Short mmCIF file of N, CA and C in Angstrom, two decimals:
data_model
loop_
_atom_site.label_atom_id
_atom_site.label_comp_id
_atom_site.label_asym_id
_atom_site.label_seq_id
_atom_site.Cartn_x
_atom_site.Cartn_y
_atom_site.Cartn_z
N MET S 1 110.92 55.51 83.10
CA MET S 1 110.67 54.08 82.95
C MET S 1 111.99 53.37 82.64
N LYS S 2 112.21 52.23 83.30
CA LYS S 2 113.45 51.48 83.13
C LYS S 2 113.45 50.76 81.79
N LYS S 3 114.57 50.85 81.09
CA LYS S 3 114.72 50.18 79.81
C LYS S 3 114.94 48.69 80.03
N ALA S 4 114.31 47.84 79.23
CA ALA S 4 114.42 46.39 79.40
C ALA S 4 115.79 45.91 78.95
N ASP S 5 116.38 45.06 79.76
CA ASP S 5 117.67 44.46 79.43
C ASP S 5 117.42 43.27 78.51
N ILE S 6 118.36 42.98 77.62
CA ILE S 6 118.19 41.88 76.67
C ILE S 6 118.03 40.54 77.38
N TRP S 7 118.72 40.36 78.52
CA TRP S 7 118.62 39.09 79.23
C TRP S 7 117.28 38.94 79.93
N ASP S 8 116.66 40.05 80.33
CA ASP S 8 115.30 39.97 80.86
C ASP S 8 114.34 39.51 79.77
N ILE S 9 114.52 40.03 78.57
CA ILE S 9 113.67 39.64 77.44
C ILE S 9 113.84 38.15 77.15
N VAL S 10 115.09 37.67 77.17
CA VAL S 10 115.35 36.24 76.93
C VAL S 10 114.69 35.39 78.00
N ALA S 11 114.81 35.80 79.26
CA ALA S 11 114.24 35.02 80.36
C ALA S 11 112.72 34.96 80.26
N TYR S 12 112.08 36.10 80.05
CA TYR S 12 110.62 36.11 79.95
C TYR S 12 110.14 35.36 78.71
N THR S 13 110.88 35.44 77.61
CA THR S 13 110.51 34.70 76.40
C THR S 13 110.58 33.20 76.66
N ALA S 14 111.59 32.74 77.39
CA ALA S 14 111.70 31.31 77.72
C ALA S 14 110.52 30.85 78.55
N ILE S 15 110.10 31.68 79.50
CA ILE S 15 108.94 31.33 80.34
C ILE S 15 107.69 31.23 79.48
N VAL S 16 107.47 32.21 78.62
CA VAL S 16 106.27 32.22 77.76
C VAL S 16 106.28 31.02 76.81
N LEU S 17 107.43 30.73 76.21
CA LEU S 17 107.51 29.58 75.30
C LEU S 17 107.25 28.27 76.03
N ALA S 18 107.70 28.16 77.26
CA ALA S 18 107.44 26.94 78.04
C ALA S 18 105.95 26.77 78.30
N PHE S 19 105.26 27.86 78.66
CA PHE S 19 103.82 27.76 78.90
C PHE S 19 103.05 27.47 77.62
N ILE S 20 103.45 28.08 76.51
CA ILE S 20 102.80 27.79 75.22
C ILE S 20 102.99 26.31 74.87
N TRP S 21 104.19 25.79 75.10
CA TRP S 21 104.48 24.38 74.83
C TRP S 21 103.56 23.48 75.64
N PHE S 22 103.41 23.77 76.93
CA PHE S 22 102.54 22.95 77.78
C PHE S 22 101.09 23.02 77.33
N ILE S 23 100.63 24.21 76.97
CA ILE S 23 99.24 24.36 76.53
C ILE S 23 99.00 23.57 75.24
N LEU S 24 99.91 23.68 74.27
CA LEU S 24 99.77 22.95 73.02
C LEU S 24 99.83 21.44 73.24
N LYS S 25 100.66 21.00 74.17
CA LYS S 25 100.71 19.57 74.48
C LYS S 25 99.42 19.12 75.17
N ALA S 26 98.90 19.94 76.08
CA ALA S 26 97.69 19.58 76.81
C ALA S 26 96.48 19.52 75.87
N ILE S 27 96.40 20.45 74.94
CA ILE S 27 95.27 20.46 74.00
C ILE S 27 95.39 19.30 73.02
N GLY S 28 96.59 18.91 72.71
CA GLY S 28 96.78 17.79 71.78
C GLY S 28 97.23 18.23 70.41
N ILE S 29 97.55 19.49 70.25
CA ILE S 29 98.01 19.97 68.95
C ILE S 29 99.40 19.40 68.64
N ILE S 30 100.24 19.37 69.65
CA ILE S 30 101.57 18.78 69.48
C ILE S 30 101.46 17.32 69.91
N LYS S 31 101.68 16.43 68.95
CA LYS S 31 101.57 15.00 69.24
C LYS S 31 102.90 14.34 68.91
N THR S 32 103.58 13.93 69.94
CA THR S 32 104.82 13.19 69.75
C THR S 32 104.81 12.00 70.69
N SER S 33 105.60 11.02 70.34
CA SER S 33 105.71 9.86 71.21
C SER S 33 106.72 10.13 72.32
N LEU S 34 107.35 11.27 72.29
CA LEU S 34 108.38 11.60 73.26
C LEU S 34 107.85 12.53 74.35
N TRP S 35 106.55 12.43 74.67
CA TRP S 35 105.93 13.34 75.64
C TRP S 35 106.67 13.37 76.96
N LEU S 36 106.92 12.22 77.53
CA LEU S 36 107.59 12.18 78.83
C LEU S 36 109.07 12.53 78.72
N GLU S 37 109.67 12.24 77.57
CA GLU S 37 111.09 12.55 77.41
C GLU S 37 111.32 14.03 77.14
N LEU S 38 110.36 14.68 76.51
CA LEU S 38 110.50 16.11 76.20
C LEU S 38 109.98 17.01 77.31
N LEU S 39 109.27 16.46 78.26
CA LEU S 39 108.69 17.26 79.34
C LEU S 39 109.72 18.04 80.15
N PRO S 40 110.84 17.45 80.53
CA PRO S 40 111.80 18.21 81.34
C PRO S 40 112.43 19.40 80.62
N LEU S 41 112.48 19.37 79.29
CA LEU S 41 113.12 20.45 78.55
C LEU S 41 112.45 21.80 78.79
N PRO S 42 111.14 21.95 78.51
CA PRO S 42 110.52 23.26 78.78
C PRO S 42 110.47 23.59 80.27
N LEU S 43 110.33 22.56 81.10
CA LEU S 43 110.35 22.80 82.54
C LEU S 43 111.70 23.39 82.97
N GLY S 44 112.75 22.84 82.43
CA GLY S 44 114.09 23.33 82.75
C GLY S 44 114.30 24.76 82.28
N PHE S 45 113.82 25.06 81.05
CA PHE S 45 113.93 26.43 80.55
C PHE S 45 113.15 27.40 81.43
N ALA S 46 111.95 27.02 81.79
CA ALA S 46 111.12 27.89 82.62
C ALA S 46 111.76 28.11 83.99
N LEU S 47 112.29 27.04 84.57
CA LEU S 47 112.92 27.15 85.88
C LEU S 47 114.18 28.02 85.83
N MET S 48 115.03 27.79 84.82
CA MET S 48 116.24 28.60 84.70
C MET S 48 115.90 30.07 84.48
N ALA S 49 114.91 30.33 83.64
CA ALA S 49 114.51 31.71 83.38
C ALA S 49 113.96 32.37 84.64
N ALA S 50 113.12 31.65 85.36
CA ALA S 50 112.55 32.21 86.59
C ALA S 50 113.64 32.48 87.62
N LEU S 51 114.58 31.56 87.76
CA LEU S 51 115.68 31.76 88.70
C LEU S 51 116.56 32.94 88.29
N TYR S 52 116.78 33.09 86.99
CA TYR S 52 117.58 34.22 86.53
C TYR S 52 116.89 35.54 86.86
N VAL S 53 115.61 35.62 86.57
CA VAL S 53 114.86 36.86 86.84
C VAL S 53 114.87 37.15 88.33
N LYS S 54 114.67 36.12 89.16
CA LYS S 54 114.68 36.32 90.61
C LYS S 54 116.05 36.77 91.10
N ALA S 55 117.11 36.12 90.62
CA ALA S 55 118.46 36.49 91.03
C ALA S 55 118.81 37.90 90.59
N ASP S 56 118.38 38.26 89.39
CA ASP S 56 118.68 39.59 88.88
C ASP S 56 117.99 40.66 89.71
N LYS S 57 116.79 40.37 90.17
CA LYS S 57 116.06 41.36 90.97
C LYS S 57 116.56 41.40 92.41
N THR S 58 117.05 40.25 92.91
CA THR S 58 117.47 40.16 94.31
C THR S 58 118.90 40.63 94.52
N TYR S 59 119.79 40.20 93.64
CA TYR S 59 121.21 40.48 93.82
C TYR S 59 121.72 41.34 92.68
N ASP S 60 122.70 42.17 92.97
CA ASP S 60 123.36 42.95 91.93
C ASP S 60 124.42 42.05 91.31
N LEU S 61 124.17 41.55 90.11
CA LEU S 61 125.06 40.58 89.50
C LEU S 61 126.34 41.21 88.95
N VAL S 62 126.29 42.50 88.66
CA VAL S 62 127.46 43.18 88.13
C VAL S 62 128.01 44.10 89.21
N GLU S 63 129.26 43.91 89.52
CA GLU S 63 129.90 44.72 90.56
C GLU S 63 130.23 46.10 89.99
N PRO S 64 129.76 47.17 90.61
CA PRO S 64 130.08 48.50 90.08
C PRO S 64 131.57 48.80 90.28
N ALA S 65 132.14 49.44 89.28
CA ALA S 65 133.57 49.77 89.35
C ALA S 65 133.78 50.98 90.24
N GLU S 66 134.70 50.85 91.16
CA GLU S 66 135.07 51.97 92.03
C GLU S 66 136.53 52.29 91.75
N TYR S 67 136.77 53.47 91.21
CA TYR S 67 138.12 53.88 90.86
C TYR S 67 138.71 54.76 91.94
N ARG S 68 140.02 54.62 92.12
CA ARG S 68 140.73 55.47 93.07
C ARG S 68 141.04 56.81 92.41
N LYS S 69 140.88 57.86 93.16
CA LYS S 69 141.24 59.19 92.65
C LYS S 69 142.63 59.52 93.18
N ILE S 70 143.61 59.45 92.28
CA ILE S 70 144.98 59.75 92.66
C ILE S 70 145.54 60.80 91.71
N THR S 71 146.66 61.39 92.09
CA THR S 71 147.25 62.43 91.26
C THR S 71 147.92 61.81 90.04
N LEU S 72 148.23 62.66 89.08
CA LEU S 72 148.86 62.21 87.85
C LEU S 72 150.24 61.61 88.14
N LYS S 73 151.00 62.22 89.02
CA LYS S 73 152.34 61.71 89.36
C LYS S 73 152.25 60.33 90.01
N GLN S 74 151.30 60.15 90.94
CA GLN S 74 151.13 58.84 91.57
C GLN S 74 150.74 57.79 90.54
N ALA S 75 149.84 58.17 89.63
CA ALA S 75 149.40 57.24 88.59
C ALA S 75 150.57 56.86 87.69
N MET S 76 151.41 57.83 87.35
CA MET S 76 152.57 57.54 86.50
C MET S 76 153.51 56.56 87.19
N LYS S 77 153.75 56.74 88.48
CA LYS S 77 154.63 55.83 89.23
C LYS S 77 154.05 54.42 89.26
N GLU S 78 152.75 54.32 89.54
CA GLU S 78 152.12 52.99 89.60
C GLU S 78 152.12 52.30 88.25
N ILE S 79 151.88 53.07 87.19
CA ILE S 79 151.85 52.49 85.84
C ILE S 79 153.25 52.04 85.43
N GLU S 80 154.27 52.81 85.80
CA GLU S 80 155.65 52.40 85.52
C GLU S 80 155.98 51.08 86.20
N LYS S 81 155.60 50.95 87.47
CA LYS S 81 155.83 49.69 88.20
C LYS S 81 155.05 48.55 87.55
N TYR S 82 153.82 48.84 87.17
CA TYR S 82 152.96 47.83 86.53
C TYR S 82 153.60 47.36 85.22
N ALA S 83 154.09 48.30 84.42
CA ALA S 83 154.70 47.96 83.13
C ALA S 83 156.00 47.18 83.33
N ALA S 84 156.74 47.50 84.38
CA ALA S 84 158.01 46.80 84.64
C ALA S 84 157.77 45.34 85.02
N HIS S 85 156.69 45.06 85.73
CA HIS S 85 156.42 43.69 86.18
C HIS S 85 155.69 42.85 85.13
N LYS S 86 155.07 43.50 84.16
CA LYS S 86 154.37 42.75 83.12
C LYS S 86 155.36 42.28 82.06
N ARG S 87 155.35 41.01 81.76
CA ARG S 87 156.26 40.48 80.74
C ARG S 87 155.62 40.54 79.36
N GLU S 88 154.32 40.34 79.29
CA GLU S 88 153.64 40.37 78.00
C GLU S 88 153.01 41.75 77.79
N SER S 89 152.55 41.97 76.58
CA SER S 89 151.94 43.27 76.27
C SER S 89 150.61 43.40 77.01
N PHE S 90 150.21 44.62 77.24
CA PHE S 90 148.96 44.88 77.95
C PHE S 90 148.35 46.16 77.41
N TRP S 91 147.10 46.38 77.74
CA TRP S 91 146.35 47.55 77.26
C TRP S 91 145.98 48.44 78.44
N MET S 92 145.51 49.62 78.11
CA MET S 92 145.09 50.55 79.16
C MET S 92 143.93 49.99 79.97
N GLU S 93 143.08 49.19 79.33
CA GLU S 93 141.98 48.57 80.06
C GLU S 93 142.50 47.67 81.18
N ASP S 94 143.64 47.01 80.91
CA ASP S 94 144.24 46.16 81.95
C ASP S 94 144.69 47.00 83.14
N ILE S 95 145.28 48.15 82.85
CA ILE S 95 145.74 49.04 83.93
C ILE S 95 144.55 49.52 84.75
N ILE S 96 143.51 49.95 84.05
CA ILE S 96 142.32 50.47 84.73
C ILE S 96 141.70 49.39 85.61
N LYS S 97 141.60 48.17 85.06
CA LYS S 97 140.98 47.07 85.81
C LYS S 97 141.85 46.61 86.97
N ASP S 98 143.15 46.46 86.73
CA ASP S 98 144.03 45.92 87.77
C ASP S 98 144.37 46.93 88.86
N LEU S 99 144.65 48.16 88.46
CA LEU S 99 145.06 49.17 89.44
C LEU S 99 143.90 50.00 89.98
N ARG S 100 142.74 49.89 89.33
CA ARG S 100 141.54 50.63 89.77
C ARG S 100 141.78 52.14 89.84
N ILE S 101 142.39 52.67 88.78
CA ILE S 101 142.63 54.11 88.68
C ILE S 101 141.63 54.66 87.68
N GLU S 102 141.19 55.90 87.88
CA GLU S 102 140.23 56.53 86.98
C GLU S 102 140.74 56.49 85.54
N PRO S 103 139.88 56.17 84.57
CA PRO S 103 140.31 56.06 83.17
C PRO S 103 140.96 57.34 82.62
N LYS S 104 140.42 58.49 82.95
CA LYS S 104 140.99 59.76 82.45
C LYS S 104 142.41 59.95 82.97
N THR S 105 142.64 59.63 84.23
CA THR S 105 143.98 59.76 84.81
C THR S 105 144.94 58.77 84.15
N VAL S 106 144.47 57.55 83.90
CA VAL S 106 145.31 56.54 83.24
C VAL S 106 145.69 57.01 81.84
N LEU S 107 144.74 57.54 81.10
CA LEU S 107 145.01 58.02 79.74
C LEU S 107 146.06 59.12 79.75
N ASP S 108 145.90 60.10 80.63
CA ASP S 108 146.86 61.19 80.72
C ASP S 108 148.24 60.68 81.13
N ALA S 109 148.29 59.79 82.11
CA ALA S 109 149.56 59.26 82.60
C ALA S 109 150.27 58.45 81.52
N VAL S 110 149.53 57.62 80.80
CA VAL S 110 150.13 56.80 79.75
C VAL S 110 150.68 57.68 78.63
N GLN S 111 149.92 58.69 78.24
CA GLN S 111 150.40 59.59 77.19
C GLN S 111 151.69 60.30 77.62
N LYS S 112 151.72 60.74 78.86
CA LYS S 112 152.91 61.42 79.37
C LYS S 112 154.10 60.47 79.45
N LEU S 113 153.87 59.24 79.92
CA LEU S 113 154.95 58.25 80.00
C LEU S 113 155.47 57.85 78.62
N GLU S 114 154.58 57.80 77.64
CA GLU S 114 155.01 57.48 76.28
C GLU S 114 155.87 58.60 75.71
N LYS S 115 155.50 59.84 75.98
CA LYS S 115 156.30 60.98 75.51
C LYS S 115 157.68 60.99 76.15
N GLU S 116 157.74 60.61 77.43
CA GLU S 116 159.02 60.56 78.14
C GLU S 116 159.79 59.28 77.84
N LYS S 117 159.21 58.41 77.02
CA LYS S 117 159.81 57.13 76.61
C LYS S 117 160.11 56.22 77.80
N LYS S 118 159.28 56.28 78.83
CA LYS S 118 159.45 55.40 79.99
C LYS S 118 158.71 54.07 79.80
N ILE S 119 157.70 54.08 78.93
CA ILE S 119 157.01 52.84 78.55
C ILE S 119 156.85 52.83 77.05
N LYS S 120 156.67 51.63 76.48
CA LYS S 120 156.46 51.51 75.04
C LYS S 120 155.05 51.93 74.71
N PRO S 121 154.85 52.51 73.51
CA PRO S 121 153.49 52.87 73.10
C PRO S 121 152.60 51.63 73.05
N PHE S 122 151.36 51.79 73.45
CA PHE S 122 150.42 50.68 73.48
C PHE S 122 149.98 50.32 72.08
N GLY S 123 149.90 49.04 71.80
CA GLY S 123 149.38 48.56 70.53
C GLY S 123 150.34 48.72 69.37
N LYS S 124 151.62 48.99 69.64
CA LYS S 124 152.58 49.16 68.54
C LYS S 124 153.70 48.16 68.65
#
């Protein structure tokens, strides 16, 4: 069974709250002079929630990460070039995201480059 995502729970809760609001207004339990002014609010929540649920089911909103499988030497060369062109400090996550190299290979390459003193230690 698929585990519920927190955003699915938020979307369905918004839909349920909108329907409860309409029912309470229709019955007359909620009495305000702002009936017409407050009407678009729950409608908007219900519509946004429904669109979110539909989009989530139709489209993959999160792009899966595809890492390149390269050798340790190639990774070290690319990371050296990356470090040379970066003017500000950066983290291993930046290397993984920008160069799309497998995290384990990046970790090994960075440790080796730090030992050889070709790049500065991260976070220091």
